[in-house]
Each structure stands twice: as C-alpha cells, then as structure tokens.
Short mmCIF file of C-alpha atoms in Angstrom, two decimals:
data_model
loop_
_atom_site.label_atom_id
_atom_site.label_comp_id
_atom_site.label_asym_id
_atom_site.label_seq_id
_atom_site.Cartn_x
_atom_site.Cartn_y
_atom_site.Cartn_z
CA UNK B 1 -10.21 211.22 139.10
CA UNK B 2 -13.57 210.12 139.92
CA UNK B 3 -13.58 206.20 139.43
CA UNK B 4 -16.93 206.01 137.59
CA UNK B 5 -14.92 208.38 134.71
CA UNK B 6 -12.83 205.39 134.66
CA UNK B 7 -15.87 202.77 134.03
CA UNK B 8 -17.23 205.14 131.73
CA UNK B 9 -17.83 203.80 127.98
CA UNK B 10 -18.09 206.11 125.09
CA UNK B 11 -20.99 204.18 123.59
CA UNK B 12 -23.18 205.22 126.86
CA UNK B 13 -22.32 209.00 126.09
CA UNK B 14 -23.78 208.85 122.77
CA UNK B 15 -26.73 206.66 123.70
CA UNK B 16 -27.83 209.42 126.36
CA UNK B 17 -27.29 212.29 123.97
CA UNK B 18 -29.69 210.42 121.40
CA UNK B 19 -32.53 209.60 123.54
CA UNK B 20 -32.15 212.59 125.34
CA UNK B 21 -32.45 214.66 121.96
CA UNK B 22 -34.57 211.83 119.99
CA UNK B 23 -36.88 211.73 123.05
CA UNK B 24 -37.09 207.42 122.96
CA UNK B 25 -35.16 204.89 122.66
CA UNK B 26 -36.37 203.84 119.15
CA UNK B 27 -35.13 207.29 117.50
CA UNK B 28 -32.26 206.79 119.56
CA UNK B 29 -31.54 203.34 118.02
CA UNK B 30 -32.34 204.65 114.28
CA UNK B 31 -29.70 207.32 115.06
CA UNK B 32 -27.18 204.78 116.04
CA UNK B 33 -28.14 202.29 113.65
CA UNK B 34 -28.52 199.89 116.80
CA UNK B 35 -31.46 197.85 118.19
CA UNK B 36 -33.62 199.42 120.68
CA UNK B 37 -32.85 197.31 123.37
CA UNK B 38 -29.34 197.88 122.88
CA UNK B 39 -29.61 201.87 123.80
CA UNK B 40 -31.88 200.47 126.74
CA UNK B 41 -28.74 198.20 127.86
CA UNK B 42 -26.21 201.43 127.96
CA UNK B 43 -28.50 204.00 129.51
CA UNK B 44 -29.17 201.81 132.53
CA UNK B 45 -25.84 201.06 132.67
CA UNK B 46 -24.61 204.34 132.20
CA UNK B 47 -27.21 205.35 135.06
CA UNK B 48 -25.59 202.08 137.08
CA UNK B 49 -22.43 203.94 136.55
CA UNK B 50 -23.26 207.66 137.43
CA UNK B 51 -25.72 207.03 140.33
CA UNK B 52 -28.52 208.98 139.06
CA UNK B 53 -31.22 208.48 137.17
CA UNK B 54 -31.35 209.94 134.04
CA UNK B 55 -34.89 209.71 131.93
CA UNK B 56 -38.32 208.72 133.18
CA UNK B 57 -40.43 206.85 130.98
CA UNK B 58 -43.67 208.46 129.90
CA UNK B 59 -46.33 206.92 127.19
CA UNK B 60 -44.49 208.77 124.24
CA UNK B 61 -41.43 208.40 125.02
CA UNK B 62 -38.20 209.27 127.46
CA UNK B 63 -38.04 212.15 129.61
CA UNK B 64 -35.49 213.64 131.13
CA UNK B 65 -35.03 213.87 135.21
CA UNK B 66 -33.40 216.69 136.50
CA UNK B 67 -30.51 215.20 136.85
CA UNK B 68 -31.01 213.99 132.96
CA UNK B 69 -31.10 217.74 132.16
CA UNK B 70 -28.44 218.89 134.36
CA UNK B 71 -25.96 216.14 132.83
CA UNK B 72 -27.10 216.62 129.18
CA UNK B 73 -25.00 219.44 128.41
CA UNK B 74 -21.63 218.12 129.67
CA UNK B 75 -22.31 215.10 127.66
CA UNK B 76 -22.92 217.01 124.40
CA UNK B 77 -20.26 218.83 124.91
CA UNK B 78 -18.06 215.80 125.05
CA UNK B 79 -19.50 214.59 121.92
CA UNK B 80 -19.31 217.70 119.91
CA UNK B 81 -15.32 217.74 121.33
CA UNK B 82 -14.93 214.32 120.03
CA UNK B 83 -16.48 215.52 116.67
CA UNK B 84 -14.09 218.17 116.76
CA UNK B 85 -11.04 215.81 117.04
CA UNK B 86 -12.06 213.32 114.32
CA UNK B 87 -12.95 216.45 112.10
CA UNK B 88 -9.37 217.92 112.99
CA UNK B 89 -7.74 214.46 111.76
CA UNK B 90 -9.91 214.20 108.50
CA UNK B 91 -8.67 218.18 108.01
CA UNK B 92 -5.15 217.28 108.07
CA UNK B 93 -5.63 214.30 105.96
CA UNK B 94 -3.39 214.86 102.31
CA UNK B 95 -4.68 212.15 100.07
CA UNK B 96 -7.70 212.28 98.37
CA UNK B 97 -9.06 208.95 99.49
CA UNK B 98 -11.32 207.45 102.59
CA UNK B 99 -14.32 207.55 103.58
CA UNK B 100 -16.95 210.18 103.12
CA UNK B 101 -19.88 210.19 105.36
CA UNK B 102 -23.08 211.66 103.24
CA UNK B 103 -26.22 212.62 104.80
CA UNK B 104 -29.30 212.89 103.12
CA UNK B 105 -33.75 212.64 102.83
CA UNK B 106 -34.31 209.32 102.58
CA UNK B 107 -36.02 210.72 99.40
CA UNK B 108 -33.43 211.93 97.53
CA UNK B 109 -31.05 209.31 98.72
CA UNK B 110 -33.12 206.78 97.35
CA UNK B 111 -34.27 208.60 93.88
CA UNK B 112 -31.95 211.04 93.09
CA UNK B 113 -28.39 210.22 94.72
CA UNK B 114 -27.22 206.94 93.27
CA UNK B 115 -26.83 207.84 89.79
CA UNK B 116 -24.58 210.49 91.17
CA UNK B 117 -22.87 209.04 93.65
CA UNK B 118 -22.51 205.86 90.51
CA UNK B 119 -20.56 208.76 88.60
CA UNK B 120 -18.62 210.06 91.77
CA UNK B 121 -17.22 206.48 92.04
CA UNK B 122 -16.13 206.02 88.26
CA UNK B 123 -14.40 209.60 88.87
CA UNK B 124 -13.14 209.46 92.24
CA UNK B 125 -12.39 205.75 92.74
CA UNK B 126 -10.44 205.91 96.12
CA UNK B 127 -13.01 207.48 97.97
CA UNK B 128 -15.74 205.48 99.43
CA UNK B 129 -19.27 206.92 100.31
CA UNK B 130 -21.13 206.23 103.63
CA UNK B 131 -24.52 207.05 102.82
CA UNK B 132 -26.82 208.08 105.57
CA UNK B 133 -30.49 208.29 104.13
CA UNK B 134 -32.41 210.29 106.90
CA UNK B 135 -35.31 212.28 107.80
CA UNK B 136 -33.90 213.22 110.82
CA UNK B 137 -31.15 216.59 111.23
CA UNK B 138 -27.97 214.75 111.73
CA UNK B 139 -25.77 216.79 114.06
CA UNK B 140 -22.43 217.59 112.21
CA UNK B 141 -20.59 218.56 114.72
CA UNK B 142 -20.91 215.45 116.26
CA UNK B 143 -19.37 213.70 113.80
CA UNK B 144 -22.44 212.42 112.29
CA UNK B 145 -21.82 213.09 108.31
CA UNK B 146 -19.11 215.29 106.70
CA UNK B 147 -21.25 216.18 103.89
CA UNK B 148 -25.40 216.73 104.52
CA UNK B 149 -28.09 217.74 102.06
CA UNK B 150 -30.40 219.44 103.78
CA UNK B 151 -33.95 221.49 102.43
CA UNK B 152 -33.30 224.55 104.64
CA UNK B 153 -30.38 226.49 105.84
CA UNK B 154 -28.03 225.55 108.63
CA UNK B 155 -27.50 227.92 110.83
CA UNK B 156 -25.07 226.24 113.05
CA UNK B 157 -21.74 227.93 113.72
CA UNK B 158 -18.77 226.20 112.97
CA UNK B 159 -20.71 224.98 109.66
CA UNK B 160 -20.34 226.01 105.93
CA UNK B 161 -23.63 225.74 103.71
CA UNK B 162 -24.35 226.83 100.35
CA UNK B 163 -27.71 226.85 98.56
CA UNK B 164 -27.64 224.41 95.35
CA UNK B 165 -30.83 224.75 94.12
CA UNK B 166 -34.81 224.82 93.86
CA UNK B 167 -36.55 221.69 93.53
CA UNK B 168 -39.78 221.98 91.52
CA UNK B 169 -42.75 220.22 93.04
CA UNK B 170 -45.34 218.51 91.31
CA UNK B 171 -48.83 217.04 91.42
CA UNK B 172 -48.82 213.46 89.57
CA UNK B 173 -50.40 210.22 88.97
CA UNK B 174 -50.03 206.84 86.67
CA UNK B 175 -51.15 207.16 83.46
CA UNK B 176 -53.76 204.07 83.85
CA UNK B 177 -55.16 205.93 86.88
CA UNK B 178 -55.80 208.79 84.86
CA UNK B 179 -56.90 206.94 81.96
CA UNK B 180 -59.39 205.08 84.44
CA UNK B 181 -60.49 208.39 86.82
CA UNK B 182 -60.04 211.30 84.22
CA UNK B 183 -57.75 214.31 84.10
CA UNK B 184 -57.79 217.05 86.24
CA UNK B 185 -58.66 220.32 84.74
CA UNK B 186 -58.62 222.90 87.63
CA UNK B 187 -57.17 222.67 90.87
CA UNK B 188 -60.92 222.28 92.36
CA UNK B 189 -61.14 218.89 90.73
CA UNK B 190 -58.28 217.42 92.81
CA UNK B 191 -61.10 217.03 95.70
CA UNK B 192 -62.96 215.18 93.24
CA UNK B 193 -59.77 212.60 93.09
CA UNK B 194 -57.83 209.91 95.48
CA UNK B 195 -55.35 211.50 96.86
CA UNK B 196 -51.99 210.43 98.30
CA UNK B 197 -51.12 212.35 101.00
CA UNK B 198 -49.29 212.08 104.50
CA UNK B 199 -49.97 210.80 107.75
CA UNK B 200 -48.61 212.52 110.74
CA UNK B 201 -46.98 215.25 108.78
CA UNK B 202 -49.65 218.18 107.74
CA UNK B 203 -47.07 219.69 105.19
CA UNK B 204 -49.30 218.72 102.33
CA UNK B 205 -52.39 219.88 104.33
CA UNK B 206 -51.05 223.22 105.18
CA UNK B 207 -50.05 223.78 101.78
CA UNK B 208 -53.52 223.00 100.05
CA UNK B 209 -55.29 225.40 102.70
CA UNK B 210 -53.32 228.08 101.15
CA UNK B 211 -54.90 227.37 97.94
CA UNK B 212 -57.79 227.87 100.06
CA UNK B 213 -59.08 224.02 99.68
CA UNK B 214 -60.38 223.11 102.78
CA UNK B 215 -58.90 219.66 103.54
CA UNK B 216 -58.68 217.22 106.59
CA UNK B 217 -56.57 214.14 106.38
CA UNK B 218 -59.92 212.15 105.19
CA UNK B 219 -59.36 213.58 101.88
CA UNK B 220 -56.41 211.85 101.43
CA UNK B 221 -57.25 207.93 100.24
CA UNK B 222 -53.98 206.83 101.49
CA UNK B 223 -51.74 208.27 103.57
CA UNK B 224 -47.46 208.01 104.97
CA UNK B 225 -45.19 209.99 106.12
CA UNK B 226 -42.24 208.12 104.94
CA UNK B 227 -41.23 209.80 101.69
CA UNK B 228 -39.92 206.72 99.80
CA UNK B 229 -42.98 204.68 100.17
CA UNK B 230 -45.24 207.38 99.81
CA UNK B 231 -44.04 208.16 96.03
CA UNK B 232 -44.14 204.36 95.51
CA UNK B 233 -48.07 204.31 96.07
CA UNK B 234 -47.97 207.34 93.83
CA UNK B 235 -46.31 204.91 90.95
CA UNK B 236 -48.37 201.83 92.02
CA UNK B 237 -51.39 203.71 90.80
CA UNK B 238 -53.14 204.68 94.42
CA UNK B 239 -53.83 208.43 93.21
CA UNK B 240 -52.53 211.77 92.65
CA UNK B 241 -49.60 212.70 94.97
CA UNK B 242 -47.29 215.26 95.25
CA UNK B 243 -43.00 215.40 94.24
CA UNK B 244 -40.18 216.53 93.22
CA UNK B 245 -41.10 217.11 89.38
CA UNK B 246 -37.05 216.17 87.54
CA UNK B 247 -37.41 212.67 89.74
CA UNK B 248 -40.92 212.26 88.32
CA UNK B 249 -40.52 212.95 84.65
CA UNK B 250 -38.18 210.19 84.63
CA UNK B 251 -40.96 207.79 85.12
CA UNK B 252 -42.47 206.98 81.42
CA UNK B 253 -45.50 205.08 83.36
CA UNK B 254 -46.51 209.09 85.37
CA UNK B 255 -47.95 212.25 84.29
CA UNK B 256 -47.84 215.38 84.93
CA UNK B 257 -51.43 216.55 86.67
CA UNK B 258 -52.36 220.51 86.31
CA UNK B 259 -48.68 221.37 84.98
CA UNK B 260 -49.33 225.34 85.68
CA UNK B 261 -50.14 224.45 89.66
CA UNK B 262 -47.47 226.68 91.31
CA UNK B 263 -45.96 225.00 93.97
CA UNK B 264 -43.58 226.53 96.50
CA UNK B 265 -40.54 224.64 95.38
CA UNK B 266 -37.91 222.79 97.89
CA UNK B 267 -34.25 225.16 98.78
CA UNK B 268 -31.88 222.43 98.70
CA UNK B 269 -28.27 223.43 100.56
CA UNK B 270 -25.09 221.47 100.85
CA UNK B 271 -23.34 221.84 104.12
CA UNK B 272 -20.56 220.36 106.10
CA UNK B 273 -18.29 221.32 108.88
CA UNK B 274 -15.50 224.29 108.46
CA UNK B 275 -13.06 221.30 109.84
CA UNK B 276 -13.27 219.41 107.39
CA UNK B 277 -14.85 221.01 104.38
CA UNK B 278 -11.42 221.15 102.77
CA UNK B 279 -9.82 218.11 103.19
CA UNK B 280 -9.40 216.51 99.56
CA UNK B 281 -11.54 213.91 99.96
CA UNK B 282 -14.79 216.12 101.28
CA UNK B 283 -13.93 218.77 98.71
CA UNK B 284 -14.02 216.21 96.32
CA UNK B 285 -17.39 215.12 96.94
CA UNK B 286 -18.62 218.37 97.77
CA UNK B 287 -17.60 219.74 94.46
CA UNK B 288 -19.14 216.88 92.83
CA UNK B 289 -22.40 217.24 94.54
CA UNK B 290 -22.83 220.97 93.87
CA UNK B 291 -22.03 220.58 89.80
CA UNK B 292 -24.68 217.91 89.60
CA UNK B 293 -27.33 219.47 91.26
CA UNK B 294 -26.01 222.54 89.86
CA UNK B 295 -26.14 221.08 86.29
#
C-alpha cells in the first residue's frame, strides 16, 4: 500500500469534500462546525500528503485544480462508504435509545421545532436529539443527519422522503407599525410600505414580479437573507415581511396584512436514509415528526 494511505487522516477527507462542494473554506467550516483556519490546516496538509495540489484560490472562493477534480470523486465515495457503515450499525441497533441527528432551516429549527422536539423528550426520554439548524442541503448519505426536513423533494437514491405538509405563507407586521403607517388594503399599497425583504436571495423578488409589482431590492427598507433574523426585524417593528403564517399567529404583538394574498405555500418533506429509517430510535422520531406536523 501506498505509504501516504497510511498518513492519511479521515478529518482531511471530509475537509476536501466540503470545500470542494461548499466552494470556500468558510462553508466548509460551517459544515464541519470547525473554524476556518482549521479546514485551511487539513487541506494543505492533506495536499502535503498526496503531492498535488488540490484547489486554487480565486476572489470568491476555492477552486478546484485538475487534480482537485480528478480526486474529488474517490474521496466522496469514501465518505458516502463511511456513511454507509455508520448507517448499517445504527440499522442493526435494537433499543430504542441514542442519538438522533436532525437536520433542519434554521427557521423552523428555531420557531417551530423546540416545542416538538420538548414533547419528543417527555415521550421518548432515552433518545437524545442532535439538532442541526441549516440552510444548507446536508448530504445524508454521508452521514450528515438521520432525519432532515427539507422544503422540496429528495431525489437521492438510497433515501426515503415523504411529504408532511403545506406551509401557509403570510404577509405581516407589528401591530404599532400598523397602528403608526396604516393598513394595507390592496396588494398595490404594499409599495407604499417598508418592507422587509432579503438580501442576496431574490425569492421574495421573484415572487412579487409574479404579482406583476415591479420591484428591485431598493424597495425593500431592510434587507437579510438569514431567515431567523429576518423574521426578528419583522417582530421588532421594521415593516411588513413575509412567513410562515401558524409560526406568526402565535405572536399576540403581529398581524395579519391582506389575509386573502395567495401565496404559493412551502412543501415540507421528511426524509432520511433507507439504512437507517427503521432503526427504533429514527422511527421513533420520524413518527413523531410526521404526527406533529401532520396534526
């Protein structure tokens, strides 16, 4: 065997599959839950180790060399094989206790999850959750979750999925800011309002052009793309935004603006490998997941 096999650590496999499908370092070091300058340590000294050079750097990010992208696919091979292996174990497991991995929208893990997973514990106390709130599409056959909540359909083989529900959307706002700014009585008179709307992402955008509104991001008073904050400035009073409507009515201090706007509502699906959907403990939580969103 090849002696740099020998020197080779596991850690610098998965750093060079994350960078090489995050396209940096920093998305490789959110994936990882590691600093940046950690992944930056094992890719030069899985590079050191292989001879080769692997990514060049360009002003948005890593990309990779030929060698990079002749070497990429042996590498996620490896780590799907490894995910394969741990998902065999978890299969064969007979208790119904350990840890369950659970991916989800940083959204939803942060406003709609805990009250869940608060009545999954009381019910299930031997199993322990691992939540992974995420905007990013956590590979499950790399191990990455055993349970993900996704807002489209996997289409991964080797996966089972099944849809859970529609989210209704909404367009609200604090009741002060309406007191202060007025109501809202046709969809034209959102233009006439702060709006809360993203940065980078043109979801929003795209969505309000098909009502025919013809919007740039300057109509939008404040703007983020990460969902968590950007319903907080919704609730701190910056303006009208846009969410998922059963989250919002829970909020005494919001209202509902232009309650007959139709709004293409979220598909929200529940997936997790075939390996290990039915081990007791992932069955557990799976069936728990689909009877409360189900509910």
């Amino acid at each position: 065997m090849d002696k740099r096999l020998n020197s080779l650590d596991w850690t610098f496999i998965r750093a060079f599959v994350a960078v090489a499908e995050g396209g940096s370092l920093s998305s490789a070091a959110r994936s990882l839950q590691t600093s940046q300058p950690t992944v930056g340590r094992q890719i030069q000294m899985l590079q050191d180790n292989l001879g080769v050079t692997l990514f060049a750097r360009r002003p948005k990010g890593m990309e990779l060399t030929d060698d990079g992208a002749r070497l990429l696919p042996f590498a996620q091979q490896m780590m799907e094989a490894a995910g394969k292996l741990s998902m065999a174990a978890t299969g064969a497991e007979a208790n119904k206790s350990g840890t369950v991995r659970l991916a989800a929208s940083v959204y939803v893990a942060h406003y709609v999850l805990p009250s869940i997973l608060a009545d999954l514990r009381r019910l299930e106390p031997n199993i322990q959750i691992e939540l992974v709130p995420s905007d990013a599409t956590e590979n499950l056959l790399y191990r990455d979750a055993d349970i993900a909540l996704r807002m489209y359909r996997p289409d991964q083989l080797d996966i089972v999925a099944r849809h859970l529900s529609e989210i209704e959307l909404g367009a609200f706002a604090t009741k002060s800011y309406l007191d202060h700014f007025g109501r809202p009585q046709h969809p034209n008179d959102l233009l006439q309002h702060d709006l809360v709307g993203y940065d980078r992402n043109d979801l929003i955008i795209r969505t309000m052009r098909d009502f025919g509104w013809d919007v740039a991001p300057e109509n939008f008073a404040t703007r983020c793309d990460s969902q968590s904050t950007y319903w907080e400035l919704v609730r701190a009073g910056c303006g009208i935004g846009f969410g998922q409507a059963q989250v919002a009515r829970r909020d005494s201090t919001l209202e509902q603006v232009l309650p007959n706007l139709s709004l293409q509502p979220l598909p929200l699906w529940i997936a997790a490998p075939k390996a290990v959907r039915h081990s007791p403990k992932v069955a557990a939580v799976w069936d728990h997941l689909i009877a409360a969103f189900t509910a």
